[in-house]
């Protein structure tokens, strides 16, 4: 049997600047009460001008490399997930390679929004189990704060997002002890792609960029919040149940559920539907906001460092996001 993929190192990094709900009250038409009640968020981190997603990914990568106890030269492949690349192209994977000073190993960018980490994890898992690579660096990082719409039209989204990065090192498990990634399940429903999207810049449009887009706010992300809420709170439990059934596990076997930190009300709804005690659910959105692809690996790194995850525990990850895409993964730690 092919070896399972284990996570041997984790790390995360958020930019030092903290922006509280009260700070947002000063620049837009919102309130701490509204934000906390609707999302559970108290504060988030914002990157300074000149700092991009690749920079956060690199800081997180150094921490993951250190925690794995490896030398950077041992990394033989990079996978990066972001919806906020430093540039329209190339992706951030190549920038991470250059900034870490790695050799000419391949770098792959995955674009699956809030589900990006689990989609990327599934790709890494296939490569490791096939024997293609021995030490994969997987980074997920987002700088969203540089493109938020603080007007009334965009305030439903602007208050939710924060900046952050996280990374994991993935390797084949040398032992035959059953530890590792047990499964990944990936789903999407592309019919809903306009319900949570950033329409411009668009290759369908000629010219791709023009001044009227600034006037109409065409460069900002938009969502149908009600539909996102409804689908997220159904699809994540569905994905978790598919994963548990596939592995002959029940919800009682789960030591920690790490849902994408979309909105704490969504996480609570997911916990309720799955009948898992809320203490077993990772929740850090109050301090970081929604960091899209980075939210699951940030929560994972915190859980590992806090000792919430023990050897042999079953950890379940689940995500939902733009696309719509949704996913789950089961890891025996
Ligand atoms: N501050 C103050 N008021 C606001 C804000 C804000 N930041 N944003 C919107 N409002 C106002 C609206 O303008 C509207 O005002 P109106 O009634 O005068 O027109 C009112 O609040 C709407 O409030 P609600 O009655 O709570 O509306 P609704 O029930 O539709 O809830 C919400 C909106 C909170 C966005 C809800 O749809 C939701 O939680 N959706 C989930 C979206 C989410 O969390 N996405 C996560 C990001 S995507 C992802 O990661 C998958």
Short mmCIF file of C-alpha atoms and ligand atoms in Angstrom, two decimals:
data_model
loop_
_atom_site.label_atom_id
_atom_site.label_comp_id
_atom_site.label_asym_id
_atom_site.label_seq_id
_atom_site.Cartn_x
_atom_site.Cartn_y
_atom_site.Cartn_z
CA UNK A 1 0.00 0.00 0.00
CA UNK A 2 1.22 3.51 -0.77
CA UNK A 3 2.31 5.51 2.29
CA UNK A 4 -0.16 7.99 3.72
CA UNK A 5 0.60 11.71 3.68
CA UNK A 6 1.38 13.28 7.05
CA UNK A 7 1.67 16.90 8.02
CA UNK A 8 5.07 17.25 9.68
CA UNK A 9 5.16 21.02 10.15
CA UNK A 10 2.71 23.91 10.49
CA UNK A 11 3.11 27.67 10.72
CA UNK A 12 1.17 30.86 10.31
CA UNK A 13 1.82 34.57 10.07
CA UNK A 14 -0.46 37.58 10.24
CA UNK A 15 0.67 41.15 9.64
CA UNK A 16 1.18 43.07 12.92
CA UNK A 17 -1.42 45.79 12.32
CA UNK A 18 -4.65 45.01 14.21
CA UNK A 19 -7.88 46.64 13.03
CA UNK A 20 -10.75 46.43 15.51
CA UNK A 21 -14.44 46.87 14.76
CA UNK A 22 -14.16 50.24 16.50
CA UNK A 23 -11.42 51.23 14.03
CA UNK A 24 -13.80 50.34 11.19
CA UNK A 25 -16.56 52.44 12.77
CA UNK A 26 -14.31 55.46 12.17
CA UNK A 27 -13.95 54.87 8.43
CA UNK A 28 -17.31 53.39 7.43
CA UNK A 29 -20.97 53.16 8.25
CA UNK A 30 -20.98 50.16 10.61
CA UNK A 31 -20.87 49.26 14.29
CA UNK A 32 -19.03 46.85 16.56
CA UNK A 33 -22.42 45.53 17.67
CA UNK A 34 -23.57 44.76 14.09
CA UNK A 35 -20.31 43.05 13.17
CA UNK A 36 -20.08 40.95 16.35
CA UNK A 37 -23.72 39.93 16.21
CA UNK A 38 -23.66 38.91 12.51
CA UNK A 39 -20.17 37.41 12.29
CA UNK A 40 -18.51 37.01 15.72
CA UNK A 41 -15.55 39.10 14.52
CA UNK A 42 -13.90 41.56 16.93
CA UNK A 43 -10.70 42.35 15.06
CA UNK A 44 -8.58 41.36 12.07
CA UNK A 45 -5.06 42.05 10.77
CA UNK A 46 -4.28 44.29 7.81
CA UNK A 47 -1.08 44.24 5.75
CA UNK A 48 0.78 47.47 5.08
CA UNK A 49 0.96 48.92 1.59
CA UNK A 50 3.70 47.04 -0.30
CA UNK A 51 3.04 43.70 1.43
CA UNK A 52 1.39 41.02 -0.70
CA UNK A 53 0.02 37.52 -0.16
CA UNK A 54 3.38 35.99 -1.16
CA UNK A 55 5.09 37.86 1.72
CA UNK A 56 2.68 36.43 4.29
CA UNK A 57 3.07 32.97 2.73
CA UNK A 58 6.86 33.17 3.01
CA UNK A 59 6.79 34.16 6.70
CA UNK A 60 4.39 31.29 7.40
CA UNK A 61 6.58 28.93 5.36
CA UNK A 62 9.66 29.68 7.49
CA UNK A 63 7.65 28.78 10.59
CA UNK A 64 6.37 25.53 9.04
CA UNK A 65 9.89 24.58 7.89
CA UNK A 66 11.19 25.17 11.41
CA UNK A 67 8.39 23.18 13.00
CA UNK A 68 9.00 20.26 10.59
CA UNK A 69 12.68 20.32 11.51
CA UNK A 70 13.79 20.19 7.89
CA UNK A 71 16.20 22.20 5.79
CA UNK A 72 14.57 24.31 3.07
CA UNK A 73 16.67 22.50 0.45
CA UNK A 74 14.70 19.31 1.17
CA UNK A 75 11.44 20.83 -0.15
CA UNK A 76 10.81 19.35 -3.59
CA UNK A 77 7.50 20.99 -4.61
CA UNK A 78 5.41 24.04 -3.74
CA UNK A 79 1.64 24.42 -3.83
CA UNK A 80 0.08 27.81 -3.09
CA UNK A 81 -3.57 28.74 -2.60
CA UNK A 82 -4.83 32.31 -2.75
CA UNK A 83 -7.58 34.46 -4.23
CA UNK A 84 -5.42 37.54 -3.81
CA UNK A 85 -2.22 36.92 -5.80
CA UNK A 86 0.36 39.70 -5.75
CA UNK A 87 -0.15 40.05 -9.50
CA UNK A 88 -2.75 38.99 -12.08
CA UNK A 89 -0.04 36.58 -13.26
CA UNK A 90 2.21 34.77 -12.46
CA UNK A 91 0.81 33.12 -9.34
CA UNK A 92 2.41 33.39 -5.91
CA UNK A 93 3.97 29.89 -5.96
CA UNK A 94 6.89 31.05 -8.07
CA UNK A 95 7.37 34.12 -5.87
CA UNK A 96 7.43 31.94 -2.75
CA UNK A 97 10.11 29.77 -4.37
CA UNK A 98 12.27 32.80 -5.19
CA UNK A 99 11.80 34.53 -1.81
CA UNK A 100 12.66 31.36 0.12
CA UNK A 101 15.74 30.92 -2.09
CA UNK A 102 14.78 27.43 -3.26
CA UNK A 103 16.13 25.61 -6.33
CA UNK A 104 14.16 25.21 -9.58
CA UNK A 105 11.52 22.92 -8.04
CA UNK A 106 8.01 23.22 -9.47
CA UNK A 107 5.37 25.53 -8.03
CA UNK A 108 1.64 25.16 -8.57
CA UNK A 109 -1.06 27.71 -7.78
CA UNK A 110 -4.51 26.52 -6.78
CA UNK A 111 -7.47 28.90 -7.13
CA UNK A 112 -10.36 27.57 -5.15
CA UNK A 113 -11.13 30.51 -2.89
CA UNK A 114 -12.19 29.62 0.67
CA UNK A 115 -11.92 25.91 -0.22
CA UNK A 116 -8.41 26.48 -1.60
CA UNK A 117 -6.51 24.90 1.27
CA UNK A 118 -8.44 21.62 1.15
CA UNK A 119 -8.28 21.48 -2.66
CA UNK A 120 -4.51 22.10 -2.46
CA UNK A 121 -4.17 19.50 0.29
CA UNK A 122 -5.86 16.95 -1.94
CA UNK A 123 -3.38 17.68 -4.74
CA UNK A 124 -0.41 17.39 -2.37
CA UNK A 125 -1.82 14.14 -0.99
CA UNK A 126 -2.01 12.58 -4.47
CA UNK A 127 1.59 13.56 -5.28
CA UNK A 128 2.93 12.18 -2.00
CA UNK A 129 1.00 8.91 -2.19
CA UNK A 130 2.07 8.43 -5.81
CA UNK A 131 5.69 8.91 -4.77
CA UNK A 132 6.16 11.98 -6.99
CA UNK A 133 7.41 14.23 -4.18
CA UNK A 134 8.77 13.70 -0.67
CA UNK A 135 8.45 17.10 0.99
CA UNK A 136 5.80 19.48 -0.27
CA UNK A 137 5.42 23.02 1.02
CA UNK A 138 1.76 24.06 0.89
CA UNK A 139 1.05 27.74 1.55
CA UNK A 140 -2.27 29.56 1.74
CA UNK A 141 -2.17 33.33 2.07
CA UNK A 142 -4.43 36.28 1.50
CA UNK A 143 -4.13 40.05 1.52
CA UNK A 144 -7.72 41.14 1.10
CA UNK A 145 -7.63 44.45 2.91
CA UNK A 146 -6.11 46.33 -0.03
CA UNK A 147 -9.27 45.88 -2.07
CA UNK A 148 -12.31 46.21 0.21
CA UNK A 149 -15.28 48.45 -0.48
CA UNK A 150 -15.97 50.47 2.66
CA UNK A 151 -19.02 52.19 1.10
CA UNK A 152 -22.55 51.09 2.10
CA UNK A 153 -22.67 48.88 -0.98
CA UNK A 154 -19.68 46.83 0.12
CA UNK A 155 -19.89 47.01 3.90
CA UNK A 156 -21.42 43.54 4.28
CA UNK A 157 -18.15 42.09 2.95
CA UNK A 158 -15.62 44.71 4.05
CA UNK A 159 -16.11 44.00 7.74
CA UNK A 160 -15.59 40.25 7.33
CA UNK A 161 -12.15 39.94 5.79
CA UNK A 162 -8.68 39.96 7.26
CA UNK A 163 -5.16 39.25 6.01
CA UNK A 164 -3.07 36.23 6.95
CA UNK A 165 -0.97 33.34 5.76
CA UNK A 166 -0.30 29.77 6.80
CA UNK A 167 1.80 26.86 5.61
CA UNK A 168 2.20 23.14 6.13
CA UNK A 169 4.91 20.64 5.18
CA UNK A 170 3.63 17.31 3.82
CA UNK A 171 5.64 14.10 3.70
CA UNK A 172 5.02 10.36 3.27
CA UNK A 173 4.48 8.59 6.59
CA UNK A 174 7.42 6.21 6.97
CA UNK A 175 5.59 4.17 9.64
CA UNK A 176 2.73 1.74 9.12
CA UNK A 177 0.68 3.24 11.95
CA UNK A 178 -2.37 4.47 10.03
CA UNK A 179 -1.59 8.15 10.58
CA UNK A 180 -2.05 10.65 7.78
CA UNK A 181 -4.63 12.10 5.43
CA UNK A 182 -7.41 9.51 5.25
CA UNK A 183 -9.51 11.23 2.59
CA UNK A 184 -10.37 14.42 0.77
CA UNK A 185 -13.76 15.15 -0.77
CA UNK A 186 -14.12 18.04 -3.23
CA UNK A 187 -17.34 19.55 -4.61
CA UNK A 188 -18.53 22.57 -6.59
CA UNK A 189 -21.64 24.07 -8.11
CA UNK A 190 -20.48 26.51 -10.77
CA UNK A 191 -24.02 27.74 -11.44
CA UNK A 192 -23.60 29.96 -8.37
CA UNK A 193 -20.35 31.58 -9.42
CA UNK A 194 -21.86 35.06 -9.43
CA UNK A 195 -23.15 34.76 -5.86
CA UNK A 196 -19.68 35.39 -4.43
CA UNK A 197 -17.21 36.83 -6.86
CA UNK A 198 -14.92 39.59 -8.00
CA UNK A 199 -16.05 40.30 -11.54
CA UNK A 200 -13.19 42.51 -12.68
CA UNK A 201 -10.58 42.59 -14.08
CA UNK A 202 -12.16 40.23 -16.61
CA UNK A 203 -10.64 38.67 -19.72
CA UNK A 204 -14.13 38.78 -21.25
CA UNK A 205 -14.01 42.55 -21.26
CA UNK A 206 -12.23 44.70 -23.84
CA UNK A 207 -10.43 46.63 -22.55
CA UNK A 208 -9.95 44.53 -19.40
CA UNK A 209 -9.39 47.60 -17.25
CA UNK A 210 -10.97 51.01 -17.76
CA UNK A 211 -11.76 54.08 -15.68
CA UNK A 212 -15.52 53.40 -15.39
CA UNK A 213 -14.76 50.32 -13.28
CA UNK A 214 -13.38 52.60 -10.57
CA UNK A 215 -16.56 54.69 -10.63
CA UNK A 216 -18.90 51.68 -10.42
CA UNK A 217 -16.84 49.73 -7.87
CA UNK A 218 -16.40 46.94 -10.40
CA UNK A 219 -13.12 45.81 -8.88
CA UNK A 220 -14.66 44.83 -5.55
CA UNK A 221 -15.79 41.40 -4.38
CA UNK A 222 -19.58 41.07 -4.05
CA UNK A 223 -21.78 38.43 -2.48
CA UNK A 224 -25.36 37.41 -2.06
CA UNK A 225 -24.94 37.07 1.71
CA UNK A 226 -28.20 35.22 2.35
CA UNK A 227 -27.49 32.59 -0.30
CA UNK A 228 -23.90 32.19 0.89
CA UNK A 229 -25.12 31.69 4.45
CA UNK A 230 -27.77 29.17 3.41
CA UNK A 231 -25.44 27.11 1.23
CA UNK A 232 -22.42 27.24 3.57
CA UNK A 233 -24.42 25.94 6.50
CA UNK A 234 -25.76 23.01 4.43
CA UNK A 235 -22.78 22.11 2.26
CA UNK A 236 -20.12 21.95 5.00
CA UNK A 237 -22.08 19.44 7.12
CA UNK A 238 -22.80 17.43 3.95
CA UNK A 239 -19.10 17.31 3.09
CA UNK A 240 -18.21 16.26 6.64
CA UNK A 241 -20.81 13.48 6.59
CA UNK A 242 -19.48 12.22 3.23
CA UNK A 243 -15.98 12.11 4.72
CA UNK A 244 -17.04 10.34 7.91
CA UNK A 245 -19.06 7.74 6.01
CA UNK A 246 -16.18 7.11 3.62
CA UNK A 247 -13.89 6.35 6.58
CA UNK A 248 -16.45 4.42 8.66
CA UNK A 249 -16.26 7.04 11.38
CA UNK A 250 -18.95 8.82 13.36
CA UNK A 251 -19.02 12.37 14.63
CA UNK A 252 -18.04 11.04 18.08
CA UNK A 253 -14.71 9.92 16.61
CA UNK A 254 -13.81 13.52 15.71
CA UNK A 255 -11.44 15.20 18.18
CA UNK A 256 -11.42 18.54 16.38
CA UNK A 257 -13.49 20.01 13.55
CA UNK A 258 -11.80 22.88 11.73
CA UNK A 259 -14.35 24.67 9.55
CA UNK A 260 -13.35 27.51 7.26
CA UNK A 261 -13.72 30.62 9.40
CA UNK A 262 -16.31 32.28 7.18
CA UNK A 263 -18.52 33.68 9.88
CA UNK A 264 -18.98 32.39 13.43
CA UNK A 265 -22.73 32.08 12.97
CA UNK A 266 -22.05 29.69 10.08
CA UNK A 267 -19.60 27.67 12.23
CA UNK A 268 -22.19 27.41 14.99
CA UNK A 269 -24.82 26.29 12.52
CA UNK A 270 -22.45 23.64 11.10
CA UNK A 271 -21.71 22.35 14.63
CA UNK A 272 -25.42 22.21 15.43
CA UNK A 273 -26.27 20.30 12.24
CA UNK A 274 -23.46 17.80 12.85
CA UNK A 275 -24.35 17.50 16.56
CA UNK A 276 -20.73 18.02 17.54
CA UNK A 277 -20.04 19.84 20.83
CA UNK A 278 -18.97 23.39 20.10
CA UNK A 279 -15.83 22.86 22.25
CA UNK A 280 -14.60 20.48 19.56
CA UNK A 281 -14.88 23.15 16.86
CA UNK A 282 -11.93 25.46 16.08
CA UNK A 283 -13.09 29.09 16.20
CA UNK A 284 -10.66 31.98 15.89
CA UNK A 285 -12.60 34.32 13.60
CA UNK A 286 -13.02 36.76 16.50
CA UNK A 287 -9.27 37.59 16.23
CA UNK A 288 -8.54 37.12 12.51
CA UNK A 289 -11.76 37.72 10.60
CA UNK A 290 -12.23 35.66 7.45
CA UNK A 291 -8.83 34.96 5.86
CA UNK A 292 -10.27 32.88 2.99
CA UNK A 293 -7.87 30.06 1.98
CA UNK A 294 -5.61 30.76 4.97
CA UNK A 295 -8.30 30.37 7.63
CA UNK A 296 -8.17 26.57 8.02
CA UNK A 297 -4.36 26.24 8.17
CA UNK A 298 -4.12 29.21 10.58
CA UNK A 299 -6.61 27.46 12.88
CA UNK A 300 -4.76 24.17 12.42
CA UNK A 301 -1.42 25.73 13.37
CA UNK A 302 -2.96 27.35 16.45
CA UNK A 303 -4.53 24.04 17.50
CA UNK A 304 -1.23 22.20 17.07
CA UNK A 305 0.75 24.79 19.02
CA UNK A 306 -1.86 24.91 21.79
CA UNK A 307 -1.67 21.11 22.14
CA UNK A 308 -5.33 20.70 21.11
CA UNK A 309 -4.33 18.03 18.62
CA UNK A 310 -2.87 14.76 19.90
CA UNK A 311 -1.15 11.97 18.01
CA UNK A 312 -3.78 9.58 16.59
CA UNK A 313 -6.66 12.10 16.86
CA UNK A 314 -9.10 12.37 13.98
CA UNK A 315 -9.23 15.93 12.70
CA UNK A 316 -11.83 16.96 10.15
CA UNK A 317 -11.46 20.02 7.93
CA UNK A 318 -14.31 21.53 5.97
CA UNK A 319 -14.67 24.58 3.77
CA UNK A 320 -17.19 26.44 1.67
CA UNK A 321 -16.66 29.39 -0.60
CA UNK A 322 -16.88 31.17 -3.88
CA UNK A 323 -17.68 29.00 -6.87
CA UNK A 324 -19.57 27.68 -4.98
CA UNK A 325 -16.90 25.21 -3.93
CA UNK A 326 -16.90 23.08 -0.80
CA UNK A 327 -14.74 20.29 0.57
CA UNK A 328 -13.70 18.15 3.50
CA UNK A 329 -10.66 16.23 4.65
CA UNK A 330 -10.05 13.71 7.41
CA UNK A 331 -6.61 13.46 9.00
CA UNK A 332 -5.48 10.94 11.58
CA UNK A 333 -2.89 13.11 13.30
N1 LIG B 1 -22.62 47.28 9.17
C1 LIG B 1 -23.86 47.71 9.41
N2 LIG B 1 -24.91 47.38 8.65
C2 LIG B 1 -24.69 46.57 7.60
C3 LIG B 1 -23.41 46.09 7.30
C4 LIG B 1 -22.36 46.47 8.13
N3 LIG B 1 -21.10 46.05 7.91
N4 LIG B 1 -23.50 45.31 6.22
C5 LIG B 1 -24.78 45.31 5.83
N5 LIG B 1 -25.51 46.08 6.66
C6 LIG B 1 -26.93 46.35 6.62
C7 LIG B 1 -27.52 46.22 5.25
O1 LIG B 1 -27.27 47.35 4.49
C8 LIG B 1 -28.96 46.01 5.56
O2 LIG B 1 -29.50 47.26 5.86
P1 LIG B 1 -31.04 47.62 5.46
O3 LIG B 1 -31.88 46.63 6.18
O4 LIG B 1 -31.18 49.01 5.95
O5 LIG B 1 -31.10 47.48 3.99
C9 LIG B 1 -28.91 45.21 6.83
O6 LIG B 1 -27.62 45.41 7.41
C10 LIG B 1 -29.07 43.74 6.57
O7 LIG B 1 -29.00 43.12 7.80
P2 LIG B 1 -29.68 41.74 8.05
O8 LIG B 1 -31.13 41.93 8.26
O9 LIG B 1 -28.93 40.99 9.07
O10 LIG B 1 -29.49 41.05 6.65
P3 LIG B 1 -29.27 39.63 6.34
O11 LIG B 1 -30.14 38.79 7.20
O12 LIG B 1 -29.35 39.49 4.88
O13 LIG B 1 -27.76 39.33 6.78
C11 LIG B 1 -25.49 39.02 6.34
C12 LIG B 1 -26.71 39.84 6.03
C13 LIG B 1 -25.05 39.26 7.77
C14 LIG B 1 -24.35 39.43 5.41
C15 LIG B 1 -25.84 37.56 6.18
O14 LIG B 1 -26.36 37.36 4.90
C16 LIG B 1 -24.68 36.66 6.39
O15 LIG B 1 -24.18 36.51 7.49
N6 LIG B 1 -24.24 36.00 5.31
C17 LIG B 1 -23.09 35.15 5.34
C18 LIG B 1 -22.08 35.79 4.56
C19 LIG B 1 -20.71 35.45 5.08
O16 LIG B 1 -20.43 35.36 6.24
N7 LIG B 1 -19.86 35.25 4.16
C20 LIG B 1 -18.52 34.93 4.53
C21 LIG B 1 -17.64 35.32 3.45
S1 LIG B 1 -17.74 34.24 2.15
C22 LIG B 1 -17.09 32.82 2.67
O17 LIG B 1 -16.10 32.80 3.33
C23 LIG B 1 -17.75 31.58 2.29
#
